[in-house]
Short mmCIF file of C-alpha atoms in Angstrom, two decimals:
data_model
loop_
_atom_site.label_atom_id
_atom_site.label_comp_id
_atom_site.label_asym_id
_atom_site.label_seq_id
_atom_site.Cartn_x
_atom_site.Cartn_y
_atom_site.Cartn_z
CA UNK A 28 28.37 -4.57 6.41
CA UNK A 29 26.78 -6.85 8.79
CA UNK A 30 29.80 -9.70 8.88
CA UNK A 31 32.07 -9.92 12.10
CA UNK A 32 35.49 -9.01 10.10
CA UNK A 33 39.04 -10.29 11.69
CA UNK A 34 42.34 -9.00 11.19
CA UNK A 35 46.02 -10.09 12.18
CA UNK A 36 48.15 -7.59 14.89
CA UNK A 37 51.58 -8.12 14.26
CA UNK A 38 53.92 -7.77 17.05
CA UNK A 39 57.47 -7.28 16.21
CA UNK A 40 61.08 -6.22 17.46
CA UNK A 41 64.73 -6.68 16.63
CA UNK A 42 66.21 -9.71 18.87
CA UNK A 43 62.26 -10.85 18.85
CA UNK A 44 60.08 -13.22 17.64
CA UNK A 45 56.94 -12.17 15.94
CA UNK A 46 54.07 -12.79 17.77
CA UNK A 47 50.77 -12.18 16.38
CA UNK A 48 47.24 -11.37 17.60
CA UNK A 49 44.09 -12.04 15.52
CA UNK A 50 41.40 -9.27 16.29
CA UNK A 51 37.74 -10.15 15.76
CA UNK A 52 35.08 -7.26 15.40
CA UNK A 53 31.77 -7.88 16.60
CA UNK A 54 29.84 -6.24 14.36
CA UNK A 55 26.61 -4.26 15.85
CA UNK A 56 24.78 -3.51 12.72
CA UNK A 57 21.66 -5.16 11.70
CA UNK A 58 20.50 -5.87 8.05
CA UNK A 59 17.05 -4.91 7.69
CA UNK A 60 15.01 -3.89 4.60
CA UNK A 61 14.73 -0.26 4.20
CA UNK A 62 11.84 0.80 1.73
CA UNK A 63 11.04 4.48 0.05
CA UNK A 64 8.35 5.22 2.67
CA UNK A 65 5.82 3.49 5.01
CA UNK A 66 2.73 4.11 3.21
CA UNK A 67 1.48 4.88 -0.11
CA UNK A 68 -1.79 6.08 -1.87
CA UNK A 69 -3.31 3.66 -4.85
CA UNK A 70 -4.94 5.62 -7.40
CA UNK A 71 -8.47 3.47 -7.72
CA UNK A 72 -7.91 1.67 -11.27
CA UNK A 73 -4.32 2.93 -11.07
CA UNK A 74 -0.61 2.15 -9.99
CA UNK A 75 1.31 3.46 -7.33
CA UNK A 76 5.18 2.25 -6.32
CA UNK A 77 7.65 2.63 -3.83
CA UNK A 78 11.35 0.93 -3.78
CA UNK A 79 13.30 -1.58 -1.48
CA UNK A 80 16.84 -1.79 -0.53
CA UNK A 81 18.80 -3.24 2.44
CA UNK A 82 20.38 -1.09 5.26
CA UNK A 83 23.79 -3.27 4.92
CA UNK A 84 25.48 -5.04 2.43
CA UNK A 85 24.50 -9.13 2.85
CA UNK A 86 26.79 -11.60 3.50
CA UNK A 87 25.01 -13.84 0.54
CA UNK A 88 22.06 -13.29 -1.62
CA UNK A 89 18.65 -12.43 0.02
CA UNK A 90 15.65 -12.55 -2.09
CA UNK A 91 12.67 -10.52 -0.17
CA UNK A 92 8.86 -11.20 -1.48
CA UNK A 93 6.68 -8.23 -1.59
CA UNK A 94 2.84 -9.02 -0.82
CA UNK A 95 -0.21 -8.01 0.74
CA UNK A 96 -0.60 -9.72 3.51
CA UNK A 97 -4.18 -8.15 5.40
CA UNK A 98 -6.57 -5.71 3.72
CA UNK A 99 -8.21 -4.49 0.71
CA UNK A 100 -8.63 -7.19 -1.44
CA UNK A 101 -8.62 -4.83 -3.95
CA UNK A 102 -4.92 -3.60 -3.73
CA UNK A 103 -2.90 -6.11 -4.98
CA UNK A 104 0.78 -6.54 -6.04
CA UNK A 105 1.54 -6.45 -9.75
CA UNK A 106 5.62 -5.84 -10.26
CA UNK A 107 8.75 -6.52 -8.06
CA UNK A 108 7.14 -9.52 -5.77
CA UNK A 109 10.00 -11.38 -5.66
CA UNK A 110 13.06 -8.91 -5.18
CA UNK A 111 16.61 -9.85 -5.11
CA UNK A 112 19.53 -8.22 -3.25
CA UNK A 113 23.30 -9.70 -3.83
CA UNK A 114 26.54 -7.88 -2.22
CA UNK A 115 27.03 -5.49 -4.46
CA UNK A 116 23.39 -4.22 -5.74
CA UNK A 117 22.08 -4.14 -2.15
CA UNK A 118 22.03 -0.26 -1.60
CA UNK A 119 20.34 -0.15 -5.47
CA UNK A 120 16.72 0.93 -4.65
CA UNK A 121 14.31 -2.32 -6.77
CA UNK A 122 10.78 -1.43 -7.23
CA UNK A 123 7.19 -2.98 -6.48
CA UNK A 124 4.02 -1.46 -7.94
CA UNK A 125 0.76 -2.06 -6.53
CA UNK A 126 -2.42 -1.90 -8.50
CA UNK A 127 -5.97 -0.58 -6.91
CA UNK A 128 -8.62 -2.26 -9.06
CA UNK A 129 -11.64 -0.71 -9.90
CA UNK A 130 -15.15 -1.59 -7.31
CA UNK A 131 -18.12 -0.34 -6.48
CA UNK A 132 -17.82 1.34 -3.25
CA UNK A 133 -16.48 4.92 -2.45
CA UNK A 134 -14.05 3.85 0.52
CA UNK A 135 -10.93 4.37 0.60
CA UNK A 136 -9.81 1.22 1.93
CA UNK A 137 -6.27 -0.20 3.17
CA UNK A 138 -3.90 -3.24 2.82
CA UNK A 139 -0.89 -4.19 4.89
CA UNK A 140 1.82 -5.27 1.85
CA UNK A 141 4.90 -7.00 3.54
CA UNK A 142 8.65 -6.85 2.47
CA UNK A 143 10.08 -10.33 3.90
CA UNK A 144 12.54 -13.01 3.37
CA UNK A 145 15.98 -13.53 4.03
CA UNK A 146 15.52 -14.04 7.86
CA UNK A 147 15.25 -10.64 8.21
CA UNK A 148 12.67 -8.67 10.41
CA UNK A 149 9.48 -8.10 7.80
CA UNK A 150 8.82 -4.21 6.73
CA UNK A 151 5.61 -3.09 6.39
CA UNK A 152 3.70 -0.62 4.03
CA UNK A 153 0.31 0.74 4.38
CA UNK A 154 -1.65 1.39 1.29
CA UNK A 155 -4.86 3.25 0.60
CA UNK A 156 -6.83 2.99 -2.15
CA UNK A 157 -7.92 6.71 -2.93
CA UNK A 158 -11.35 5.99 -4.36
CA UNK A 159 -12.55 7.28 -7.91
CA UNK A 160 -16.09 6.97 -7.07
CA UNK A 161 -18.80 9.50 -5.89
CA UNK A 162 -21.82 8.95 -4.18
CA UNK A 163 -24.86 11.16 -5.50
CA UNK A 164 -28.36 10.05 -6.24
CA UNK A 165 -29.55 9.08 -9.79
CA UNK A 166 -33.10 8.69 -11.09
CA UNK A 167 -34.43 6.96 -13.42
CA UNK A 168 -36.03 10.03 -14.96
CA UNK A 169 -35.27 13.34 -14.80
CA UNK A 170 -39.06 14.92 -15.71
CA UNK A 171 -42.27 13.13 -14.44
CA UNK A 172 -45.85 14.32 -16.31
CA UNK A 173 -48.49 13.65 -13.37
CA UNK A 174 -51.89 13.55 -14.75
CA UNK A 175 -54.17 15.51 -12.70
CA UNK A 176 -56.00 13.50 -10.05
CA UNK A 177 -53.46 10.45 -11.10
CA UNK A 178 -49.84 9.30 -10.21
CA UNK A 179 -46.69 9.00 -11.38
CA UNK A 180 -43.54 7.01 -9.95
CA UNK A 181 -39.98 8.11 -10.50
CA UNK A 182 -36.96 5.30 -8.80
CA UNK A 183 -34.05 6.69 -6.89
CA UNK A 184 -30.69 4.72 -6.09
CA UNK A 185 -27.24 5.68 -5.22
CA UNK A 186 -24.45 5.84 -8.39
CA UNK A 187 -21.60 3.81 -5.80
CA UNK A 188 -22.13 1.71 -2.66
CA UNK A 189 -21.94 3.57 0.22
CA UNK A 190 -20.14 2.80 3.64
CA UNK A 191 -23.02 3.28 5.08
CA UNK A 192 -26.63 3.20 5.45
CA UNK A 193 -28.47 6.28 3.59
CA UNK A 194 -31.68 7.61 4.68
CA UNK A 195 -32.92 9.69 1.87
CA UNK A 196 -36.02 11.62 2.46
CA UNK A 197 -38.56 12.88 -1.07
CA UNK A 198 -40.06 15.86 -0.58
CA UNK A 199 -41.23 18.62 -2.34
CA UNK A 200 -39.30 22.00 -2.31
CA UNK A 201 -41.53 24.72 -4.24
CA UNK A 202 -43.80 25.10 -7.09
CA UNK A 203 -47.60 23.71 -7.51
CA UNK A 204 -48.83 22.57 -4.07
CA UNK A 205 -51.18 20.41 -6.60
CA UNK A 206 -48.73 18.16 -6.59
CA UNK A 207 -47.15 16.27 -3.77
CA UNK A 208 -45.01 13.11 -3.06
CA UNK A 209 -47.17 10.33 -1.91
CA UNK A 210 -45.23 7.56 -1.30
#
Protein backbone atom coordinates (compact mmCIF):
# COMPACT_ATOMS: atom_id res chain seq x y z
CA UNK A 1 0.00 0.00 0.00
CA UNK A 2 0.84 3.54 -0.35
CA UNK A 3 -0.65 4.80 3.32
CA UNK A 4 1.93 5.76 6.15
CA UNK A 5 0.66 2.85 8.69
CA UNK A 6 1.28 3.39 12.69
CA UNK A 7 1.49 0.96 15.31
CA UNK A 8 1.69 1.02 19.27
CA UNK A 9 5.28 -0.38 21.08
CA UNK A 10 4.41 -1.48 24.31
CA UNK A 11 6.93 -1.21 26.96
CA UNK A 12 6.42 -3.26 29.97
CA UNK A 13 7.99 -4.76 33.29
CA UNK A 14 6.99 -6.09 36.67
CA UNK A 15 7.25 -3.09 39.38
CA UNK A 16 6.69 -0.81 36.02
CA UNK A 17 4.44 1.25 34.42
CA UNK A 18 3.60 0.68 30.84
CA UNK A 19 4.88 3.09 28.70
CA UNK A 20 4.07 3.08 25.16
CA UNK A 21 5.59 4.28 21.86
CA UNK A 22 3.51 4.89 18.70
CA UNK A 23 5.68 4.02 15.53
CA UNK A 24 4.82 5.75 12.25
CA UNK A 25 6.09 4.20 8.85
CA UNK A 26 6.83 6.45 6.17
CA UNK A 27 5.83 4.72 3.44
CA UNK A 28 8.19 5.02 0.14
CA UNK A 29 5.97 3.52 -2.41
CA UNK A 30 4.28 5.43 -5.06
CA UNK A 31 0.83 4.61 -6.66
CA UNK A 32 1.08 4.88 -10.25
CA UNK A 33 -0.97 3.27 -13.07
CA UNK A 34 0.63 0.28 -14.46
CA UNK A 35 -0.86 -0.76 -17.96
CA UNK A 36 -0.31 -4.24 -20.12
CA UNK A 37 2.34 -2.59 -22.33
CA UNK A 38 3.44 0.83 -23.73
CA UNK A 39 2.29 0.54 -27.16
CA UNK A 40 -0.10 -1.27 -29.21
CA UNK A 41 -0.90 -1.94 -32.97
CA UNK A 42 -4.69 -0.95 -34.29
CA UNK A 43 -5.78 -3.19 -36.89
CA UNK A 44 -7.14 -0.39 -39.63
CA UNK A 45 -11.11 -0.91 -39.29
CA UNK A 46 -10.32 -3.07 -36.26
CA UNK A 47 -9.88 -3.23 -32.35
CA UNK A 48 -6.97 -3.63 -30.40
CA UNK A 49 -6.81 -3.53 -26.22
CA UNK A 50 -4.54 -3.48 -23.52
CA UNK A 51 -5.45 -3.40 -19.56
CA UNK A 52 -4.87 -0.97 -16.55
CA UNK A 53 -4.22 -1.57 -12.98
CA UNK A 54 -2.51 0.35 -10.14
CA UNK A 55 1.00 -0.53 -8.72
CA UNK A 56 -0.50 -0.15 -4.97
CA UNK A 57 -3.58 -0.57 -3.37
CA UNK A 58 -5.37 3.23 -3.00
CA UNK A 59 -6.17 4.71 -0.02
CA UNK A 60 -9.84 5.67 -1.62
CA UNK A 61 -11.33 5.21 -4.96
CA UNK A 62 -9.44 6.53 -8.09
CA UNK A 63 -11.24 6.64 -11.28
CA UNK A 64 -8.50 7.02 -14.28
CA UNK A 65 -9.91 8.26 -17.90
CA UNK A 66 -8.39 6.61 -20.83
CA UNK A 67 -8.09 8.97 -24.04
CA UNK A 68 -6.19 10.00 -26.88
CA UNK A 69 -4.74 12.87 -26.20
CA UNK A 70 -2.26 13.81 -29.62
CA UNK A 71 -2.35 11.88 -32.90
CA UNK A 72 -4.22 10.01 -35.39
CA UNK A 73 -7.48 11.24 -35.43
CA UNK A 74 -8.35 8.13 -36.61
CA UNK A 75 -7.57 5.96 -33.46
CA UNK A 76 -9.99 6.63 -31.09
CA UNK A 77 -11.17 5.15 -27.73
CA UNK A 78 -14.28 2.99 -27.78
CA UNK A 79 -14.45 0.81 -24.25
CA UNK A 80 -12.99 1.33 -20.67
CA UNK A 81 -12.62 5.41 -20.85
CA UNK A 82 -13.56 5.95 -17.62
CA UNK A 83 -11.88 3.13 -15.37
CA UNK A 84 -12.38 2.67 -11.77
CA UNK A 85 -9.99 1.26 -9.14
CA UNK A 86 -11.32 0.82 -5.29
CA UNK A 87 -9.04 -0.97 -2.47
CA UNK A 88 -9.67 -4.15 -3.15
CA UNK A 89 -10.04 -4.51 -7.19
CA UNK A 90 -6.93 -2.35 -7.72
CA UNK A 91 -4.40 -5.14 -8.78
CA UNK A 92 -7.60 -6.55 -11.17
CA UNK A 93 -6.27 -5.72 -14.71
CA UNK A 94 -9.76 -3.33 -16.44
CA UNK A 95 -9.62 -3.03 -20.09
CA UNK A 96 -9.75 -0.16 -22.86
CA UNK A 97 -10.13 -0.97 -26.55
CA UNK A 98 -9.20 1.35 -29.15
CA UNK A 99 -10.74 1.37 -32.57
CA UNK A 100 -8.64 2.35 -35.95
CA UNK A 101 -11.32 3.56 -38.37
CA UNK A 102 -11.16 2.98 -41.81
CA UNK A 103 -9.38 6.20 -44.33
CA UNK A 104 -7.96 6.65 -47.31
CA UNK A 105 -4.34 6.79 -46.88
CA UNK A 106 -1.78 3.87 -46.50
CA UNK A 107 0.13 5.32 -43.33
CA UNK A 108 0.43 3.86 -40.54
CA UNK A 109 -0.14 6.62 -38.30
CA UNK A 110 0.11 7.12 -34.33
CA UNK A 111 -1.84 8.53 -31.30
CA UNK A 112 -0.64 9.25 -27.80
CA UNK A 113 -3.83 7.66 -25.55
CA UNK A 114 -3.36 8.78 -21.83
CA UNK A 115 -4.25 6.82 -18.58
CA UNK A 116 -4.90 9.78 -15.95
CA UNK A 117 -6.81 10.79 -12.97
CA UNK A 118 -6.58 10.32 -9.47
CA UNK A 119 -3.60 12.78 -8.99
CA UNK A 120 -1.49 10.34 -10.16
CA UNK A 121 1.46 10.76 -12.70
CA UNK A 122 -0.41 10.14 -16.38
CA UNK A 123 0.76 6.75 -18.34
CA UNK A 124 1.12 6.82 -21.73
CA UNK A 125 0.46 4.37 -24.71
CA UNK A 126 1.53 4.65 -28.21
CA UNK A 127 -0.72 3.30 -30.85
CA UNK A 128 -0.26 2.61 -34.53
CA UNK A 129 -2.70 2.15 -36.84
CA UNK A 130 -1.37 -0.80 -39.10
CA UNK A 131 -2.91 0.27 -42.39
CA UNK A 132 -5.22 -2.08 -44.59
CA UNK A 133 -4.61 -0.17 -47.65
CA UNK A 134 -2.23 -0.66 -50.69
CA UNK A 135 -1.03 1.69 -53.01
CA UNK A 136 -0.93 0.34 -56.76
CA UNK A 137 -2.09 2.10 -59.86
CA UNK A 138 -5.59 1.54 -61.40
CA UNK A 139 -6.85 2.47 -64.87
CA UNK A 140 -9.72 3.16 -66.07
CA UNK A 141 -9.37 0.52 -68.77
CA UNK A 142 -7.49 -2.30 -68.99
CA UNK A 143 -7.37 -2.68 -73.18
CA UNK A 144 -7.19 0.50 -75.41
CA UNK A 145 -8.09 -0.10 -79.48
CA UNK A 146 -5.91 2.81 -81.17
CA UNK A 147 -7.08 3.41 -84.59
CA UNK A 148 -4.27 3.66 -86.90
CA UNK A 149 -3.06 7.20 -87.49
CA UNK A 150 -5.60 8.22 -84.44
CA UNK A 151 -5.52 8.31 -80.54
CA UNK A 152 -6.72 6.85 -77.73
CA UNK A 153 -6.62 8.04 -73.92
CA UNK A 154 -6.55 5.63 -71.02
CA UNK A 155 -6.64 7.65 -67.04
CA UNK A 156 -4.34 6.46 -64.34
CA UNK A 157 -4.75 7.23 -60.47
CA UNK A 158 -3.56 5.69 -57.34
CA UNK A 159 -6.21 3.01 -55.41
CA UNK A 160 -5.13 4.90 -51.64
CA UNK A 161 -3.58 8.31 -50.90
CA UNK A 162 -0.15 8.18 -50.69
CA UNK A 163 2.31 9.84 -48.09
CA UNK A 164 3.83 11.18 -50.64
CA UNK A 165 4.15 12.70 -53.92
CA UNK A 166 4.24 9.98 -56.91
CA UNK A 167 5.92 10.59 -60.09
CA UNK A 168 4.67 7.98 -62.41
CA UNK A 169 6.24 7.83 -65.76
CA UNK A 170 3.95 5.99 -69.20
CA UNK A 171 5.97 4.38 -71.38
CA UNK A 172 5.97 1.73 -73.62
CA UNK A 173 7.75 -1.62 -72.80
CA UNK A 174 7.60 -3.96 -76.06
CA UNK A 175 5.41 -4.86 -78.85
CA UNK A 176 4.38 -2.63 -82.09
CA UNK A 177 6.71 0.41 -82.22
CA UNK A 178 3.45 1.71 -84.31
CA UNK A 179 2.23 2.64 -81.35
CA UNK A 180 3.59 4.97 -78.76
CA UNK A 181 2.49 7.09 -75.70
CA UNK A 182 2.02 10.63 -76.69
CA UNK A 183 1.04 12.45 -73.94
Amino acid sequence: DVTDGTTPILISAVDFADKTVTATEQDNDTLNFVTSTDTVNVPEGSTATFTVALSHQPESNVVATVARVSGDTDISVTGGSSLTFTTVNWAEPQTATLTAAEDADVANDSATIRVSGGGLTPKDVTATEQDNDTLNFETDKDLVNVPEGGTETFQVRLTAQPSSTVNASVTRVSGDNDISVSS
